[in-house]
């Protein structure tokens, strides 16, 4: 079984996993980081989005072994003492209901700002949420939260 | 997913050696198709050879051509200033693939080698007269896409880079499948001046292909209306719960017209 | 209004754990020595089950056990039940076929449970499941709703015509008479498309058995853990109720699909004792598509009779509802009492008659999905009313106004008695918000861009806050539908509220705390809401049918009344005043006409210290419970107006504007209520534009079995929703509130389809208005 080492949320971690072990399985089962969720099996819902080397990826479609030597950030790692502005914006704008898609939404939103800047139009946000499905909110308040959170990042 | 041996070779040479020595090894680039396919147990390779790093990422763009290393992600292509300047339709196409997270991982080499009938890049290869460079040879795009998930690639042959000819004008118009967001129909129209007009269609049939009748009509008059006279037959069109064959055929015309209109 | 009391936009208390990745969903829980279950599912829609050979699977690496239906039968474990008895027109009881937790004799839909493999890891269980050899004799599949009753094959061998029941409501003769004297009759054939719920958290369960206490624990994704426990113990026979603990931790959305008691969690808890270790099962999305209870799936012929003055005289509908292969927990109630009783809509309709035939097919069971019957009713009524107005050349808003119920209480011909409302007010406000008078200008402007613009109304009503127990009992329900609450005041003055409601996204931890904080005058962070654990919380009925506000909060309110009464007694002794002179306001007990005062916390402490009052007359402590049985449903209503632009070249429909003016009575937290409306609209739009569960009509294979083919609505499918509210208080609960959870999903499909048909100028069109279907409709109408 391959040994993998990576930096997850600033901590050096290592462990053995199978070739087929997905990053999301490694995070949830080996590291106990259960904030990253699995909502589908076809790489579409985005509940599993994390950042690998600063870019948002779907942890359900990423092999853990392929992340050997990578820097991984999960929802558990974005708050730095106080809440990340995007987390705070989701709370303030009621951008979540059941909370299941929320970690992936927040990780996608942070990546969106990193890619497109702090001034995000509603159209851009809606378009860039193509890879994140929410069943509760109708996206209305998610869009508002991302717009507001972006400004504060 | 069945288990497999994972490898991350340093270079293509080493990758080929691993593939050759393996029982049933497959190369993996971004893994955006292979991993879901393995998860569904539709593929069960003995070895997965991760060539993303070995294939490398890099872009050279000039007025006449754009060369992209096979391990370059869609996001990198979409946001590359040189491509945006010299071949904006290609950058736009890359920005329409999958979703942002898929674009951050998926690579041009992987997409082309897989030749999914609903993938976007094969249409770009055909419309932009691409040369597909492998560890063994250079293949013209026109001879590369052979059918459903089939290409001219031989065993242990790995794409290393793709060279596109920049058109004088061109555009890619995509009608995404409402559910999967793959191309239900995508049409890439490119006007290469003296070298002619190319019209490539993806999503509609079992493999991306050129529509020569449309190319001829547009050569005579590069205007959306010129396509009114071209009848797209529905015989070979895919037929599924999202689009019947006749609807797909209709969309080929509509998307082609829109691509012409957007070409400026 | 305080910043955290009733009516305040309080950010949710539960959010912190969700936004930091510290939610605790069932799949996040791992128990020591846990094993993993994977189900062998039928690949065929309909087949006779032959020999099942489990030897190879049992010998596979990591496998702990393999069980089949024979093991279930040997242990005397019962099948799943349907808890609502419906009688046919002729008085005969519904035909409820057996519903074993692991198939016996036959498999009846693709995804039906054939065997379970339990192994050391999920991967090993899944790999070994492939080694279970099952011999099937494939039978012809019954798939189509409309023709199931006349199909040759029988889903359940001893149930004739694949018919569950032939039910009817209303006065057939009087309705026929009204139709015969009508000056205009509008007729529509309508299909209410089958949907797959798709809560983002897939279902999951962990069964655990403790030999020391001979007791079971089930962690499960449930909207109603007590009901799950009751069914598992009393009907399925897993364990006595007091030896079974059901915990529903954070639940990632339900929309009805997590009300029901399914085979998988039943197997996990049953088999946990057999293997002596905890068993975890987590559905893949592929399994969710196949085996979660689906929603809707009606085929109807609907007619509206109108007199020469434009007044509706009668409505008649004949509906066939597909209930799938087995009767799910509440399946029979959905197309009957939750559907046909709402066919009066917001209108004064003197005569209504509805016939509902329900059929078995070789498809996944169909049960309640957000709205449950009421979206189907609203779709019938609102499509009919809009179409009638068009046929009569009347303005659709004006035609509605002419027929609105205006006096309350209003008894409809189909059981319901509307208690309050002002339908004209919500229609007027919605028309003003969308600038209805300028629609034609917008249509012309769209036309200049090559787009066909349409507008559609949906003035919906629903009955929620289910429901008076005696009333539902007389209609066949196997349970009462009250709710429970216990308010525990701690000696230090903070409060725990144990509620029988369950939150799976609705924000009860905040809304319920707002009520308590408001009533007791204490800060909201001094209130903790406890739910979802049968060992902690008294029996409760759970959350569905938009009932947690109207029923669940009313139970809390009643318990608070008792707390206040008890606290006043304590305070009167401590402050040495007559009980009648004690007043309670803003968290302070005062003695009328004096400056004597005690804070709520001081009284709580006094109640527990018990030094200052006679404990033979007043018991120590401050903890009160209440059960609330509602006197009636609540009747939220409103007006949604949608505008669409259709691209005639591609058939793509874009929603360009949406206004919703809803009457939910008094509102506790506008953020949460608006969020419910947004989400409901999105689900309704999903039904109307994108979602469709499609089975192959020959083989019964599910063709829309993943997100590659089942089109979930995404952010780019919606404009910003524009909401407004009107308020008529519900007279049957002390808070004056009506349910809000399902309204959007009930209102939206008709609004969208009325807009699409208006845009492209066709009368009939079935959902979803996908690009393909719109393109076909456009080309058929040329």
Coordinates of C-alpha atoms in Angstrom, one line a residue, chain B residues 169 189-193 195-199 210 214-216 218-220 222:
Chain B
X169 CA -11.9 34.3 -36.8
X189 CA -16.5 27.2 -36.6
X190 CA -13.0 28.5 -37.6
X191 CA -12.1 30.6 -40.6
X192 CA -8.5 30.0 -41.5
X193 CA -8.4 32.4 -44.4
X195 CA -6.4 27.5 -45.6
X196 CA -10.2 27.3 -45.5
X197 CA -13.0 27.1 -43.2
X198 CA -13.5 24.3 -40.7
X199 CA -16.7 23.3 -38.9
X210 CA -16.3 17.9 -39.4
X214 CA -21.3 23.5 -43.8
X215 CA -17.7 24.3 -44.5
X216 CA -18.5 24.6 -48.2
X218 CA -19.5 29.1 -45.3
X219 CA -16.7 29.3 -47.8
X220 CA -19.1 30.8 -50.2
X222 CA -19.4 33.3 -44.1

